Amino acid sequence: MTMVDRQGLASEPGAAVAAPAALPRHVAIIMDGNGRWAKQRGLPRIEGHRRGVDALRRTLRAAREIGIEIVTVYSFSSENWSRPATEVSALMGLLKRFIRNDLAELHEAGVRVRIAGDRDSLEPDIRLLLTEAEALTKANTRQTLIVAFNYGSRQEIAAAARALAAEVARGERTVDSITPEAIEARLATAGVPDPDLVIRTSGEMRLSNFLMWQSAYAELVFQPILWPDYGREALVEALAEYGRRERRYGGLGSVGA
Ligand code: IPE
Ligand code: IPE
Ligand code: MG
């Protein structure tokens, strides 16, 4: 029997246990490759997105069982509006369905749901669903799930800059008080520790406007697997890779020892 321990690493009972690797508190995932998954099977891209929601459900369950405190998922970027209207509306529909179908399970499991991204340009019914999901799960403490939807890191940082500039203009703060902490407090992730691990599936190796501020010292793991095929096994692999990394934060770490 294979077990997954606190570190998320698969081990056989009785097998020598390696020195416990750190488990990331916050894992952020760029769920990529739905379109290619569908194309490989001669299916419409939308079918890839549908299967991507199943992968999300599996992965979130695994992350809860493993004990990841915070999970952020990139589900629609500010730039994804440039896709064909049919695909955009299918993605909007899938978000609605995900919230309607999965919110109860998430709530029961003690997950607090937060949405990061610009809501103003979304349809009112989606906005309402997002607000309801946040309100219902507000007091939950087992895990935080941040859904980055209509999210772009540059837009997020620009909005923070605008908010701070407005405070200066109103005489509520000085220019010198604009520190990294002040900016951080105005990001969609305010109050949430930075991601320790950013995973991107499908083999692409870029951030695509995802958590650029917050990922300053995140470990990046790129996995070739296409998102609809993702689940516990791939997540455990990414966590094991994270465990082999040495985080130095600009210092010397073990090289200085
Ligand atoms: C990720 O899959 C989902 C979204 C970006 C919404 P893609 O749709 O980007 O799939 P590929 O990259 O075309 O394979
Ligand atoms: C990033 O994937 C956005 C999401 C996964 C939601 P894209 O597929 O949109 O990114 P690019 O276009 O390949 O950089
Ligand atoms: Mg893509």
XYZ file of C-alpha atoms and ligand atoms in Angstrom:
286
model
C 0.000 0.000 0.000
C 1.260 3.435 -0.794
C 0.688 6.165 1.714
C 1.033 9.860 1.409
C 2.513 11.385 4.525
C 2.367 14.958 5.836
C 5.047 15.879 3.368
C 2.876 14.637 0.535
C 5.489 12.088 -0.459
C 4.476 8.599 -1.340
C 6.117 5.973 0.820
C 5.752 2.292 1.535
C 4.974 1.392 5.165
C 8.196 0.458 6.901
C 10.350 2.004 4.176
C 13.156 4.244 5.353
C 11.679 7.701 5.560
C 13.824 10.425 4.063
C 14.419 13.598 6.062
C 11.059 15.337 6.064
C 10.910 17.816 3.251
C 8.952 20.971 3.833
C 5.362 21.030 2.749
C 4.491 24.305 1.019
C 1.868 26.355 2.837
C 0.626 27.933 -0.366
C 0.541 26.184 -3.738
C -0.500 28.162 -6.818
C -1.369 26.345 -10.023
C -1.473 27.538 -13.631
C -3.887 24.974 -15.021
C -2.770 24.816 -18.639
C -3.192 22.421 -21.553
C -6.936 21.834 -21.768
C -7.055 22.778 -25.458
C -4.161 20.514 -26.398
C -5.637 17.638 -24.410
C -8.847 17.958 -26.438
C -7.032 18.405 -29.737
C -5.033 15.216 -29.178
C -8.327 13.367 -28.960
C -10.074 15.129 -31.839
C -12.494 16.752 -29.385
C -13.604 20.391 -29.206
C -11.456 22.576 -26.901
C -14.453 23.017 -24.630
C -14.407 19.315 -23.816
C -10.847 19.850 -22.584
C -12.063 22.614 -20.291
C -14.841 20.370 -18.972
C -12.365 17.642 -18.156
C -10.178 20.337 -16.646
C -12.863 20.988 -14.037
C -12.786 17.280 -13.081
C -9.016 17.553 -12.692
C -9.461 20.621 -10.505
C -11.894 18.752 -8.251
C -9.478 15.791 -7.920
C -6.516 18.044 -7.266
C -8.313 20.115 -4.629
C -9.402 16.957 -2.799
C -5.820 15.686 -2.821
C -4.465 19.046 -1.657
C -6.903 19.005 1.276
C -5.960 15.468 2.246
C -2.261 16.276 2.050
C -2.832 19.340 4.205
C -1.950 22.243 1.918
C -3.163 25.358 3.700
C -3.731 27.608 0.697
C -4.341 26.738 -2.945
C -4.612 29.335 -5.698
C -5.772 28.294 -9.161
C -5.517 30.338 -12.335
C -8.743 29.700 -14.181
C -9.207 32.693 -16.497
C -6.683 35.402 -17.289
C -7.333 39.034 -18.170
C -5.928 38.132 -21.588
C -8.175 35.106 -22.135
C -10.907 37.464 -23.412
C -8.997 37.434 -26.695
C -10.183 33.856 -27.346
C -13.229 33.149 -29.553
C -16.489 34.272 -27.916
C -17.814 30.701 -27.830
C -14.819 29.536 -25.794
C -15.021 32.535 -23.460
C -18.695 31.934 -22.783
C -18.085 28.215 -22.233
C -15.418 29.104 -19.642
C -17.835 31.498 -17.907
C -20.436 28.712 -17.885
C -17.966 26.258 -16.377
C -17.077 28.655 -13.568
C -20.764 29.066 -12.753
C -21.300 25.328 -12.811
C -18.216 24.723 -10.666
C -19.462 27.134 -8.006
C -23.001 25.760 -8.110
C -21.943 22.095 -8.002
C -18.871 22.191 -5.812
C -19.449 24.979 -3.323
C -21.346 22.732 -0.895
C -18.508 20.164 -0.857
C -15.908 22.884 -0.375
C -17.907 24.473 2.421
C -18.446 21.144 4.170
C -14.731 20.446 3.924
C -14.015 23.724 5.701
C -12.614 25.572 2.692
C -12.704 29.332 2.569
C -13.181 30.537 -1.011
C -11.741 33.822 -2.228
C -11.823 35.253 -5.708
C -8.937 37.251 -7.164
C -9.484 39.293 -10.300
C -11.542 42.060 -11.818
C -15.239 41.446 -11.238
C -16.592 44.615 -12.798
C -16.412 43.278 -16.341
C -18.167 40.015 -15.459
C -21.876 39.320 -15.953
C -23.992 40.229 -12.896
C -25.059 36.605 -12.304
C -21.416 35.485 -12.077
C -20.561 38.400 -9.811
C -23.385 37.405 -7.514
C -22.262 33.754 -7.403
C -18.710 34.794 -6.559
C -19.874 37.081 -3.760
C -22.144 34.343 -2.394
C -19.329 31.782 -2.440
C -17.091 34.130 -0.471
C -19.812 35.044 2.003
C -20.876 31.441 2.661
C -17.336 30.201 3.314
C -15.937 33.280 5.040
C -15.506 31.704 8.470
C -13.941 28.425 7.261
C -10.416 27.747 8.411
C -9.249 24.334 7.141
C -8.015 25.613 3.795
C -8.174 28.727 1.650
C -8.950 28.344 -2.039
C -8.233 31.401 -4.147
C -9.780 31.277 -7.602
C -7.969 33.675 -9.929
C -10.665 34.537 -12.431
C -10.422 37.429 -14.881
C -7.114 37.923 -13.130
C -3.950 39.618 -14.357
C -0.976 40.464 -12.208
C -0.181 43.736 -13.970
C -3.795 44.872 -13.663
C -3.749 43.927 -9.971
C -0.560 45.893 -9.295
C -1.845 48.882 -11.307
C -5.065 48.865 -9.244
C -3.006 48.863 -6.030
C -0.951 51.795 -7.352
C -4.142 53.706 -8.195
C -5.591 53.114 -4.741
C -2.414 54.349 -3.055
C -2.154 57.370 -5.374
C -5.752 58.294 -4.511
C -4.906 58.161 -0.797
C -1.938 60.452 -1.380
C -4.128 62.824 -3.417
C -6.650 62.947 -0.545
C -3.834 63.736 1.866
C -4.376 60.446 3.721
C -0.817 59.201 3.245
C 2.615 60.465 2.263
C 4.555 59.388 -0.819
C 7.235 57.932 1.455
C 4.711 55.581 3.039
C 4.349 53.643 -0.241
C 6.305 50.539 0.691
C 6.163 46.956 -0.557
C 3.927 46.215 2.458
C 1.523 49.023 1.481
C 1.273 47.654 -2.058
C 0.845 44.096 -0.797
C -2.046 45.153 1.412
C -3.917 46.318 -1.700
C -3.449 43.206 -3.797
C -6.226 40.650 -4.230
C -4.180 38.295 -2.039
C -3.858 40.759 0.876
C -3.341 38.904 4.133
C -2.448 35.614 2.428
C 1.155 34.398 2.607
C 2.978 34.368 -0.738
C 2.903 31.152 -2.776
C 5.790 28.850 -1.876
C 5.287 26.734 -4.961
C 3.930 27.704 -8.378
C 3.082 24.780 -10.642
C 2.419 25.120 -14.374
C 1.211 22.178 -16.367
C 1.421 21.461 -20.119
C 5.139 22.119 -20.476
C 4.875 25.875 -21.031
C 7.452 27.715 -18.952
C 6.091 31.171 -18.309
C 3.941 32.975 -15.764
C 1.413 34.480 -18.210
C 0.614 37.405 -15.890
C -0.006 35.219 -12.822
C 0.950 36.335 -9.281
C 4.087 38.132 -10.462
C 4.448 40.197 -7.313
C 3.567 37.366 -4.949
C 5.850 34.821 -6.663
C 9.049 36.821 -6.143
C 10.564 33.934 -4.158
C 8.283 31.062 -5.099
C 9.741 27.807 -6.341
C 8.573 27.167 -9.901
C 7.758 23.646 -11.027
C 6.858 22.992 -14.655
C 5.236 19.667 -15.421
C 4.664 18.328 -18.947
C 1.289 16.770 -18.047
C -1.778 18.422 -19.599
C -4.180 19.800 -17.010
C -7.143 17.402 -17.640
C -4.801 14.527 -16.710
C -3.727 16.162 -13.434
C -4.540 14.755 -10.009
C -3.041 13.455 -6.788
C -0.111 11.660 -8.381
C 1.110 14.681 -10.334
C 0.593 16.951 -7.328
C 2.615 14.632 -5.088
C 5.376 14.668 -7.714
C 5.432 18.486 -7.734
C 5.529 18.527 -3.925
C 8.442 16.091 -3.938
C 10.303 18.337 -6.381
C 9.583 21.297 -4.095
C 11.007 19.312 -1.199
C 14.302 18.932 -3.076
C 14.696 22.665 -3.582
C 16.705 24.953 -1.363
C 15.165 28.354 -0.796
C 17.750 31.040 -0.151
C 15.875 34.344 -0.333
C 19.011 36.115 -1.450
C 21.120 34.656 1.365
C 23.645 31.854 1.178
C 21.624 28.913 2.477
C 23.644 25.689 2.640
C 26.249 26.969 0.144
C 27.382 29.354 2.851
C 27.645 26.640 5.514
C -5.942 26.280 -19.832
O -5.952 25.543 -20.988
C -7.297 26.864 -19.480
C -7.406 28.300 -19.736
C -6.447 29.075 -20.147
C -8.710 28.888 -19.499
P -5.788 26.191 -22.409
O -7.139 26.494 -22.962
O -4.861 27.346 -22.382
O -5.155 24.980 -23.213
P -4.014 25.049 -24.299
O -2.892 25.827 -23.716
O -4.610 25.724 -25.492
O -3.677 23.626 -24.559
C -2.678 31.016 -18.611
O -2.754 30.135 -19.665
C -4.050 31.291 -18.073
C -4.717 30.196 -17.396
C -4.243 29.006 -17.202
C -6.025 30.508 -16.887
P -2.787 30.625 -21.186
O -2.894 29.383 -22.002
O -3.826 31.655 -21.365
O -1.359 31.312 -21.341
P -0.492 31.575 -22.645
O -1.369 32.316 -23.603
O -0.096 30.254 -23.187
O 0.683 32.358 -22.155
Mg -2.876 27.540 -22.601
